[in-house]
Short mmCIF file of C-alpha atoms in Angstrom, two decimals:
data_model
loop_
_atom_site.label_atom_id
_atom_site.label_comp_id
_atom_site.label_asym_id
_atom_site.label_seq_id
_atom_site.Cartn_x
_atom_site.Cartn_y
_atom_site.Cartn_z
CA UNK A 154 -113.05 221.94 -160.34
CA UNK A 155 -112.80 218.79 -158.52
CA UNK A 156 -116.06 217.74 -159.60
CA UNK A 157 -114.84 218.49 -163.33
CA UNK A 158 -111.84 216.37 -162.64
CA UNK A 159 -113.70 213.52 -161.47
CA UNK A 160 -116.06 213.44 -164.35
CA UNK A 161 -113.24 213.17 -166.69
CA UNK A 162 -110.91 210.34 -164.82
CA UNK A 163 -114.75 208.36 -164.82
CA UNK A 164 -114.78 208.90 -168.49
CA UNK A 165 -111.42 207.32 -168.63
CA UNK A 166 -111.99 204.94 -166.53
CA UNK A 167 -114.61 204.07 -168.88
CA UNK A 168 -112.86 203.82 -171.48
CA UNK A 169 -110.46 202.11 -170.30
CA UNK A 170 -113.21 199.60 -169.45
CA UNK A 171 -114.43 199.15 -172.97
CA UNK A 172 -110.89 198.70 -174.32
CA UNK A 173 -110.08 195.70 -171.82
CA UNK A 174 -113.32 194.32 -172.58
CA UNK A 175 -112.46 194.74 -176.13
CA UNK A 176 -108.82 193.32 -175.21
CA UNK A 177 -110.60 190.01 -173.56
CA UNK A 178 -112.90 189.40 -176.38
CA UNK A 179 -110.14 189.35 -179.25
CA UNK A 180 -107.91 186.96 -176.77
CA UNK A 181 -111.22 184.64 -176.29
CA UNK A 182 -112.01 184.62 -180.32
CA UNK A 183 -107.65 184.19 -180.98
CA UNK A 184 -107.85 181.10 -178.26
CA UNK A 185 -111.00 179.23 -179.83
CA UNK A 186 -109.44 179.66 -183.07
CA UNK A 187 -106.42 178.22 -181.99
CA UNK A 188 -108.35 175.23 -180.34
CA UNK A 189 -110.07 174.77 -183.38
CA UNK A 190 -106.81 174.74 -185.50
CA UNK A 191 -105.20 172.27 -183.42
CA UNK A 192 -108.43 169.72 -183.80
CA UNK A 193 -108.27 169.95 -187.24
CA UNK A 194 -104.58 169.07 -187.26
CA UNK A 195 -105.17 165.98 -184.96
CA UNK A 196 -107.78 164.94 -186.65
CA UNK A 197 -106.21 164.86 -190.06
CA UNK A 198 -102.70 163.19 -188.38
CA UNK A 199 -105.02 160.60 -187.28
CA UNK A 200 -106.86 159.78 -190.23
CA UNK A 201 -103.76 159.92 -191.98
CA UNK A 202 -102.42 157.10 -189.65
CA UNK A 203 -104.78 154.53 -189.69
CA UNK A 204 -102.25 151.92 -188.18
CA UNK A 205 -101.43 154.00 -184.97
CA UNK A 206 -105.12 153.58 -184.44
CA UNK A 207 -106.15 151.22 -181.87
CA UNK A 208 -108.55 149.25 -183.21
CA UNK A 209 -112.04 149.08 -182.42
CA UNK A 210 -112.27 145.34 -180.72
CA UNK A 211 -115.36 143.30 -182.14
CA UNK A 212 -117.32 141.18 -180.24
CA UNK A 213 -117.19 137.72 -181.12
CA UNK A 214 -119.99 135.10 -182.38
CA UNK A 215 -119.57 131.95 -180.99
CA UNK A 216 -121.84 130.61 -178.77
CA UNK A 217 -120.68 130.91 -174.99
CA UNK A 218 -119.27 127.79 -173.07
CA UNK A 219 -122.11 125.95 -171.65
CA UNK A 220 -122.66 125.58 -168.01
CA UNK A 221 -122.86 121.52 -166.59
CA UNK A 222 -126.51 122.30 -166.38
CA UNK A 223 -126.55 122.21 -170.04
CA UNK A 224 -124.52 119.85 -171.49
CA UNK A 225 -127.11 117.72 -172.27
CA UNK A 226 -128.89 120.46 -174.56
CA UNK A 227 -127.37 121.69 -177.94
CA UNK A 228 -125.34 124.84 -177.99
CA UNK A 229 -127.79 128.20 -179.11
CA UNK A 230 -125.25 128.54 -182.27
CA UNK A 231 -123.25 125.54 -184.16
CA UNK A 232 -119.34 125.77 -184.08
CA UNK A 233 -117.43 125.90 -186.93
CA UNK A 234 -116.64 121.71 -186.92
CA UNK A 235 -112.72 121.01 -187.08
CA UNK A 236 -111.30 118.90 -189.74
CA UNK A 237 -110.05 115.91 -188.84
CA UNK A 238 -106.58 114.84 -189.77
CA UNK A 239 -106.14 112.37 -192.51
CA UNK A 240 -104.30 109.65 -191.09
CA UNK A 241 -101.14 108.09 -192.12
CA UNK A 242 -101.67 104.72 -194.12
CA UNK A 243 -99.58 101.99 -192.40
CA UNK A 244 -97.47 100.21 -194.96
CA UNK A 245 -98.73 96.46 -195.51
CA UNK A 246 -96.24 93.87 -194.94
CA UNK A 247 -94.89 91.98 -197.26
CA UNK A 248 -97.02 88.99 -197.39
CA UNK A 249 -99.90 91.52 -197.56
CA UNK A 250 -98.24 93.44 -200.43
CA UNK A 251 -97.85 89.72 -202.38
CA UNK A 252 -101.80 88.79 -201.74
CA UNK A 253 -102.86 92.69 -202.61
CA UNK A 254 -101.37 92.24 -206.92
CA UNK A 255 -102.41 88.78 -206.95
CA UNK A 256 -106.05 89.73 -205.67
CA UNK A 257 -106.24 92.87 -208.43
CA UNK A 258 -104.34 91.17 -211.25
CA UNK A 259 -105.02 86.79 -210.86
CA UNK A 260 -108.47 87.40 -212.49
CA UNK A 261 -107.18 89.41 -215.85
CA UNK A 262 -107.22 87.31 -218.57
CA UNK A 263 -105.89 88.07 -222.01
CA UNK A 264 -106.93 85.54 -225.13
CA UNK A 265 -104.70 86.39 -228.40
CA UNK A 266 -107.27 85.93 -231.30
CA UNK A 267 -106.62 85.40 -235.11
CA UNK A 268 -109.34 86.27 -237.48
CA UNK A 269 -108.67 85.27 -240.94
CA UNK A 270 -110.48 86.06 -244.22
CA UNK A 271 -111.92 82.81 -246.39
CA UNK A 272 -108.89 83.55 -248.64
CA UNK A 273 -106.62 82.86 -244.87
CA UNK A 274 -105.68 86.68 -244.84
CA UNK A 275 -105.34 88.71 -241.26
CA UNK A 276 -108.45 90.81 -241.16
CA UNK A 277 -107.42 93.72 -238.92
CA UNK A 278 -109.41 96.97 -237.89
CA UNK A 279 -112.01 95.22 -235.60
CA UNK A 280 -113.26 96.78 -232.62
CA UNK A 281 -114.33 95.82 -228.93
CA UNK A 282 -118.18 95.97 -230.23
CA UNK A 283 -117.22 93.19 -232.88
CA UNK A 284 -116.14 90.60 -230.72
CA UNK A 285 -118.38 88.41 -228.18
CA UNK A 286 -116.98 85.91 -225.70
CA UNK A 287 -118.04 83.90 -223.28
CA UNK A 288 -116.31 82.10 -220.10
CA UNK A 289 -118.21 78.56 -218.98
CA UNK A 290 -121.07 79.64 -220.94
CA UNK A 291 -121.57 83.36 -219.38
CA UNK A 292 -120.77 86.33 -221.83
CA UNK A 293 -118.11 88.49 -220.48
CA UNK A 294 -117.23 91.93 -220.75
CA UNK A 295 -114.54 92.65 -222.92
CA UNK A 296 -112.42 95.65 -221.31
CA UNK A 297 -109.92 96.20 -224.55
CA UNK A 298 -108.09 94.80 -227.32
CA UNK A 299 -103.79 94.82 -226.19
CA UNK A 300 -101.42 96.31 -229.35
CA UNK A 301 -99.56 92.42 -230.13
CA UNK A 302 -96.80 95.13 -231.42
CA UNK A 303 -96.66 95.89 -227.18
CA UNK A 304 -96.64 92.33 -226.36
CA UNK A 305 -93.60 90.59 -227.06
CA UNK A 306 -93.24 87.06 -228.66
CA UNK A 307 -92.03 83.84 -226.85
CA UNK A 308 -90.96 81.09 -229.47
CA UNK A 309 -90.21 77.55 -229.50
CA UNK A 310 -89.34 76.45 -232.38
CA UNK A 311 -88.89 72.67 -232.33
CA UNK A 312 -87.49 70.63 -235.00
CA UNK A 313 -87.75 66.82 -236.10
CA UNK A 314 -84.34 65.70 -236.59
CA UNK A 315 -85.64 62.06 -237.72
CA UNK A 316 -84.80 59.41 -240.31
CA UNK A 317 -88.79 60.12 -241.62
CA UNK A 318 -87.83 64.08 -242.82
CA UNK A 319 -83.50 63.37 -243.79
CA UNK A 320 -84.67 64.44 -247.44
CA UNK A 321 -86.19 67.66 -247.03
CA UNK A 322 -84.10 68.92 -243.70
CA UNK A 323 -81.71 71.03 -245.07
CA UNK A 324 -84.03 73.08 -246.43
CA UNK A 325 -86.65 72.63 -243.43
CA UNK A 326 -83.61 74.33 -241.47
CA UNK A 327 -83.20 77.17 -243.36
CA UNK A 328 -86.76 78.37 -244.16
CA UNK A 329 -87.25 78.29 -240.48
CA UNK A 330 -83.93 80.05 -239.81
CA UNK A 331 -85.27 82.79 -242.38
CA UNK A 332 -88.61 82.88 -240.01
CA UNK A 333 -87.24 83.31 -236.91
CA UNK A 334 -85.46 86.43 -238.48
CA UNK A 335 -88.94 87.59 -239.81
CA UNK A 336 -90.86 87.52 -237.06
CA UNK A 337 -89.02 88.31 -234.36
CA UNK A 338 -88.06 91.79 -232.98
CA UNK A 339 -85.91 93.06 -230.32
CA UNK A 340 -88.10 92.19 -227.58
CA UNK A 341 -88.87 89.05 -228.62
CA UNK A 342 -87.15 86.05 -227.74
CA UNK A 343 -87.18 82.08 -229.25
CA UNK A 344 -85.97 78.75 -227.93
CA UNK A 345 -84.79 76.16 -230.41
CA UNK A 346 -85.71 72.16 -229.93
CA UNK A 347 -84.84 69.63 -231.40
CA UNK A 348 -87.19 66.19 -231.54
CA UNK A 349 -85.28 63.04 -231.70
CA UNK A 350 -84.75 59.70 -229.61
CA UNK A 351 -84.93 62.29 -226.40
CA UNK A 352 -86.16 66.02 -227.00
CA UNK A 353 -83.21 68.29 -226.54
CA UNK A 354 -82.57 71.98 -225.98
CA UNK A 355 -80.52 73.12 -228.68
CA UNK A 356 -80.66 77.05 -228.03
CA UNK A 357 -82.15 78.29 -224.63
CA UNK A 358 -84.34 81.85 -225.21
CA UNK A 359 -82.44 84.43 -227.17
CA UNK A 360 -82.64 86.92 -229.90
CA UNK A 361 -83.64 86.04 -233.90
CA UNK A 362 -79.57 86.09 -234.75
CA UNK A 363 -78.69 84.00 -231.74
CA UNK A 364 -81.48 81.33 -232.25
CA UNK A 365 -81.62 81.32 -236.14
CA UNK A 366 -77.10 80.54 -235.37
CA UNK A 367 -78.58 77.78 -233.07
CA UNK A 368 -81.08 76.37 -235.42
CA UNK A 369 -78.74 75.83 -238.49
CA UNK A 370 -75.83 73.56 -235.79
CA UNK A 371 -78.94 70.89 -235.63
CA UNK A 372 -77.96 68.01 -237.70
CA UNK A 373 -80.36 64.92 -238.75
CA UNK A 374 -79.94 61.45 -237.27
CA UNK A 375 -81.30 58.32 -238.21
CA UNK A 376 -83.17 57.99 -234.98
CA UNK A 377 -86.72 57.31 -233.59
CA UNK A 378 -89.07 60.13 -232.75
CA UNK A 379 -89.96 61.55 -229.26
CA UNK A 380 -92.59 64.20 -230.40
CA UNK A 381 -94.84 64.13 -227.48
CA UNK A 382 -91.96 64.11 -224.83
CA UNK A 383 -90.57 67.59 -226.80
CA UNK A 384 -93.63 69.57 -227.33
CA UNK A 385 -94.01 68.82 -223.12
CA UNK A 386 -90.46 69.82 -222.70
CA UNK A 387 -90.96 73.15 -224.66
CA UNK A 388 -94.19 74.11 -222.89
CA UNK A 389 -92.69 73.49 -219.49
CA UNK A 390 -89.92 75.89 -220.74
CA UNK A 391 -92.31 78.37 -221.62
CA UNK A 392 -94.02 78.47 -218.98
CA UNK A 393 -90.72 78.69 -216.37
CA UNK A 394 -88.24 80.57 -218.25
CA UNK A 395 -90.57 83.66 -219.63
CA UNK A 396 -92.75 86.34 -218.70
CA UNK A 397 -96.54 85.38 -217.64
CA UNK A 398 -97.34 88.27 -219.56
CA UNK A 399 -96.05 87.65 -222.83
CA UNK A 400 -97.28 85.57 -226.01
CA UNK A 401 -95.80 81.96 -225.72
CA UNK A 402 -95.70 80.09 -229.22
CA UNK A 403 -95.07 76.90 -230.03
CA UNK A 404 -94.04 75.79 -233.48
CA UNK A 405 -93.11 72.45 -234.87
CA UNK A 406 -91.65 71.36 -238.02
CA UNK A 407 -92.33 67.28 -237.99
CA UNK A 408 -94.82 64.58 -239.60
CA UNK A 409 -96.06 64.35 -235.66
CA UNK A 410 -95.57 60.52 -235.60
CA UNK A 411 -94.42 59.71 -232.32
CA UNK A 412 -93.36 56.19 -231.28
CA UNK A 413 -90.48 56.50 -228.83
CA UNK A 414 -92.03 59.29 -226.07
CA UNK A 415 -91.64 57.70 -222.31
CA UNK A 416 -95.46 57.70 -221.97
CA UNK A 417 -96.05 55.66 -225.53
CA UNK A 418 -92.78 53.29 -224.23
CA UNK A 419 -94.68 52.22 -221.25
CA UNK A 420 -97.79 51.69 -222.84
CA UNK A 421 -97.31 50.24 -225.98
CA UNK A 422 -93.38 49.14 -225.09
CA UNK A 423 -90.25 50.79 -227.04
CA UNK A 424 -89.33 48.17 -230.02
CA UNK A 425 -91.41 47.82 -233.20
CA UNK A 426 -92.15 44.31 -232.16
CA UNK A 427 -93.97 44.99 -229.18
CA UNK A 428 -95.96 48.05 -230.63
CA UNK A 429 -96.83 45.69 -233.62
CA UNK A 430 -98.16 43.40 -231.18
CA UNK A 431 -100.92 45.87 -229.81
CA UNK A 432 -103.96 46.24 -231.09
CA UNK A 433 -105.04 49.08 -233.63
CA UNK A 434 -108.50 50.16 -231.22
CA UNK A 435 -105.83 49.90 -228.06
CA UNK A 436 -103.17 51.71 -230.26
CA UNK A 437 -105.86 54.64 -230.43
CA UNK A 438 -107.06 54.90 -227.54
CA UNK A 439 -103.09 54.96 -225.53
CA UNK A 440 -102.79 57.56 -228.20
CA UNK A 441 -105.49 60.06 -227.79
CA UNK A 442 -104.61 59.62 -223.83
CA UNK A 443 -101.49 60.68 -224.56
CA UNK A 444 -102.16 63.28 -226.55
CA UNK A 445 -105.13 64.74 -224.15
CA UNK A 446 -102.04 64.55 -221.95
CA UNK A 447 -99.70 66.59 -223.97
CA UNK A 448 -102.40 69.49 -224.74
CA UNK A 449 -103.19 69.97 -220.85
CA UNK A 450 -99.20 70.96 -220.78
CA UNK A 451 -99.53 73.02 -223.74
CA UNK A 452 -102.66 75.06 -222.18
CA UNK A 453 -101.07 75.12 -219.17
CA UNK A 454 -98.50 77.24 -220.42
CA UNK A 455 -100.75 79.06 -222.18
CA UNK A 456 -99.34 78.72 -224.98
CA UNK A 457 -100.21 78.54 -229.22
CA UNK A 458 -99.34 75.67 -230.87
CA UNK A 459 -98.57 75.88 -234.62
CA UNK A 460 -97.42 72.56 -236.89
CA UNK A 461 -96.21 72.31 -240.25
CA UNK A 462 -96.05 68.73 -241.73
CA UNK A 463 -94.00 68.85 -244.37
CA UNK A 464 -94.90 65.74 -245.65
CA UNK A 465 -97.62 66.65 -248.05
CA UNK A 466 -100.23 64.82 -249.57
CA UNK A 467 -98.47 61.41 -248.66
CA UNK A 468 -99.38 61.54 -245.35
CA UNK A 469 -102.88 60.06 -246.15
CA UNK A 470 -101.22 57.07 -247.39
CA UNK A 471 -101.31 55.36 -243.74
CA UNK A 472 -103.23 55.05 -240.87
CA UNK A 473 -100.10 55.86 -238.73
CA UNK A 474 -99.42 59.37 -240.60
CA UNK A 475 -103.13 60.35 -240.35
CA UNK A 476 -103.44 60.19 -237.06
CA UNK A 477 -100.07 61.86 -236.25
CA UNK A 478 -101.53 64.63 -238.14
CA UNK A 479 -104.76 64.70 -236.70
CA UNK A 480 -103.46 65.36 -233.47
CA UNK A 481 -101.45 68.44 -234.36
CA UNK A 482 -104.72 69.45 -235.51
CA UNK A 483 -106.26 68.87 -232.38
CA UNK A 484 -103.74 70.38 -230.56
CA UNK A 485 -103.86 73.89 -232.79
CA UNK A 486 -107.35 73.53 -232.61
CA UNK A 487 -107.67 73.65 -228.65
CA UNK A 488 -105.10 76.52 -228.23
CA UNK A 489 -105.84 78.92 -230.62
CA UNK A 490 -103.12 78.07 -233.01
CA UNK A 491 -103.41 76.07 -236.78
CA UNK A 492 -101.93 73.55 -238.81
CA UNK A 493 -100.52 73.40 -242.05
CA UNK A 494 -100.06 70.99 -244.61
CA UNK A 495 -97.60 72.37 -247.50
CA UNK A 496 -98.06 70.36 -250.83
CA UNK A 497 -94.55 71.33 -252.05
CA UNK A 498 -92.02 71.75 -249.95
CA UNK A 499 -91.21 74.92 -252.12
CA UNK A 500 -94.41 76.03 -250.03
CA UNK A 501 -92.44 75.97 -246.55
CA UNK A 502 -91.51 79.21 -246.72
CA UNK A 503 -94.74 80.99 -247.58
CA UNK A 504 -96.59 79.01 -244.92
CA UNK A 505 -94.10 80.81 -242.28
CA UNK A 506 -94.93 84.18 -244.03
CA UNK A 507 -98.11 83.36 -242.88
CA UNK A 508 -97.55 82.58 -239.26
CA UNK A 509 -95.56 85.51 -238.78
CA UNK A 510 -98.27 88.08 -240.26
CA UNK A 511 -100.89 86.13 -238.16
CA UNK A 512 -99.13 86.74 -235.02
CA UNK A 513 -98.65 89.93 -235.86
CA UNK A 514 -102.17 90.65 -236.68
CA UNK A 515 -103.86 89.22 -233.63
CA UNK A 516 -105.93 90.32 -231.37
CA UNK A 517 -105.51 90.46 -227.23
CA UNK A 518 -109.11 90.77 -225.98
CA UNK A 519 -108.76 91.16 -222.35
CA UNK A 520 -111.59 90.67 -219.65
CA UNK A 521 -111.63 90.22 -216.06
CA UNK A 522 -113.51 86.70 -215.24
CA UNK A 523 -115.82 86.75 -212.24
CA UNK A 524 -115.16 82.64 -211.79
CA UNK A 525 -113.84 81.55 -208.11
CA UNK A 526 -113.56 78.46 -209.38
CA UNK A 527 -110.58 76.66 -207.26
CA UNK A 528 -106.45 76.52 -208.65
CA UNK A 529 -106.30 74.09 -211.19
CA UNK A 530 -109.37 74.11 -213.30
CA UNK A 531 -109.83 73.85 -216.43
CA UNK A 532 -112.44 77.16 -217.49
CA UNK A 533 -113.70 76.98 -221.11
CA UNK A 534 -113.86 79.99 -223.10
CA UNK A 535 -115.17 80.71 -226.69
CA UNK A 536 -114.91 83.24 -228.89
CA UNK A 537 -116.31 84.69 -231.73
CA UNK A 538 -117.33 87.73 -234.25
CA UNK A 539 -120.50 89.31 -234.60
CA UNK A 540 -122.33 89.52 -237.83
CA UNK A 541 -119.43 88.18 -239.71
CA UNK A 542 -119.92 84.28 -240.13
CA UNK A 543 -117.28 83.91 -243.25
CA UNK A 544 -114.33 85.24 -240.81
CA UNK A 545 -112.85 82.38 -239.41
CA UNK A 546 -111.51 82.99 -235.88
CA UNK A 547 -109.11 80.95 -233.71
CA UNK A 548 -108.52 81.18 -229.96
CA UNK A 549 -107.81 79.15 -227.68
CA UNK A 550 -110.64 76.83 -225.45
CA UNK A 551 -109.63 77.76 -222.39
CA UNK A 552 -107.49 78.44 -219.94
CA UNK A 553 -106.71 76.49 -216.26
CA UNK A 554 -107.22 79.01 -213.21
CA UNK A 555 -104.10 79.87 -211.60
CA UNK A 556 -105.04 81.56 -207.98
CA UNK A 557 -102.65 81.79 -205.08
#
């Protein structure tokens, strides 16, 4: 009995047993799983939240810091080099500024040329290639051609108020009047002469209107004629009273016989008497010293010098006429300007047509001389047109070097 009541509390006991085993296993498989879950959360909430991630640190590249020891030797790897900082320009002073525009800009020089058909017609539409020129002999580079419409006009207009032109002055006045309203535009400018006993500024610089009004107050008078003192007192005006830059001009309306000037007075002495009493060869020769004298002012100025005699054929008829003309032709000649001769003084006015479309028409070749050649002197220059021999072409000779 007891032995049959053991057997069966073993058999329960047993049983038992199994089912905690049983019980253990199924709480060992739950936990794992559970472990397992919660991984897989973590995981995904990290990857998720790639910022809260401390980040993996890298190692860096450059080459250590070397010991004293090894100084002398060259790092294993080469550093990255550091730019250095551009430094702040010191501003120059003002003497320095001054000498800086004269050293880039003293050496520019700009020669206005007129090219002219055999018929005396502007011949426009020529290029850099067409032109050659030359400084002291050496061909120079031409760097461009200047727009004349870009470059205003500087005029001096002087008139001969003399007993010699009383006939024809009236209508001298007003042709010239009628040019200086032609040519001109608002930028330019023109100064009005006139050439008596004693040159005389009749209208300082100022628009066509203002000096065409000043022109037509000039009034003859039976006087001598001071020609070479006012073409000197026009350049100097030029050359003080406008812009380096711009075209200077100088145009005369006269017969160019000069016989009261202070530099013919104290040669040849200042009544008719004592300028009788010279000789003709020692006549010439004061004269063309003179007159070498007068076109060094005019090329100082750098200026064109244009003269219209309106005295016609008749100026051949003496030796005195002929050479006053001959020397406005010399002077037109050496700066780049030209002379006219109207046969009929009906022709005054298209001989100023003419003037006005050649400055309008000319050309500024600009180069930039290599000559170091001291302040002062005189540097010839010549130019001309290749492959065209009929065009006639007018510059002027030179120019004197101006360096500060």
């Amino acid at each position: 009995m007891r032995g049959r009541q053991f057997s069966g509390q073993g058999k329960e006991w047993s049983v038992l047993f199994i089912l905690g085993a049983l019980a253990f296993l199924l709480f060992m498989v739950s936990a794992g799983a559970q472990t397992s879950r919660r991984r897989t959360v973590t995981n995904t909430n990290t990857r998720s939240k790639p910022a809260q991630q401390k980040p993996t640190p890298t190692r860096r590249t450059t080459a250590p810091v070397p010991t004293l020891d090894q100084l002398g030797d060259p790092p294993p790897a080469r550093p990255t080099p550091t730019p250095k900082p551009t430094p702040t320009p010191i501003p120059p002073a003002d003497d320095e500024k001054n000498y800086e525009v004269v050293r880039v800009t003293s050496n520019l020089v700009v020669v206005p040329v007129s090219v002219t058909d055999e018929k005396g017609q502007p011949v426009t539409g020529l290029q850099v290639s067409d032109f050659r020129l030359e400084e002291e002999g050496k061909p120079q580079e031409i760097a461009q051609i200047g727009d004349p419409e870009q470059v205003p006009l500087e005029i001096a207009l002087l008139l001969d108020v003399s007993g010699s032109v009383d006939a024809r002055f009236g209508f001298e006045k007003e042709a010239a009047a009628r040019f200086l309203k032609q040519v001109l535009k608002p930028s330019d400018r023109a100064a009005v002469f006139s050439i008596g006993t004693e040159p005389k500024l009749v209208q300082p610089s100022a628009n066509a209107e203002q000096a065409a009004g000043g022109l037509m107050t000039i009034e003859p008078a039976k006087a001598a004629t001071a020609f070479y003192d006012a073409v000197v007192m026009a350049a100097k005006y030029l050359a003080q009273n406008t812009p380096p830059q711009h075209r200077r001009v100088i145009v005369v309306i006269t017969d160019g016989e000069d016989n009261y000037s202070d530099r013919i007075k104290a040669a040849i002495g200042a009544t008719r008497a004592e300028q009788e009493s010279v000789k003709p060869e020692d006549k010439l020769r004061i004269y063309n010293r003179v007159l070498a004298e007068v076109q060094r002012e005019v090329q100082r100025a750098d200026a064109a010098f244009y003269s219209i005699n309106p005295s016609g054929e008749s100026l051949r008829l003496n030796i005195i006429s002929t050479r006053a003309e001959t020397g406005m032709e010399q002077l037109s000649q050496t700066t780049g300007g030209t002379s006219f001769v109207p046969e009929r003084l009906e022709d005054l006015q298209k001989v100023f047509r003419q003037i006005a479309s050649e400055l309008r028409s000319q050309y500024l070749l600009q180069y930039y001389s290599q000559n170091e050649s001291a302040n002062g002197t005189f540097l010839h220059i010549k130019v001309g047109v290749n492959a065209r021999p009929a065009l006639r072409v007018r510059a002027r000779q030179g120019y004197y070097a101006k360096r500060k």
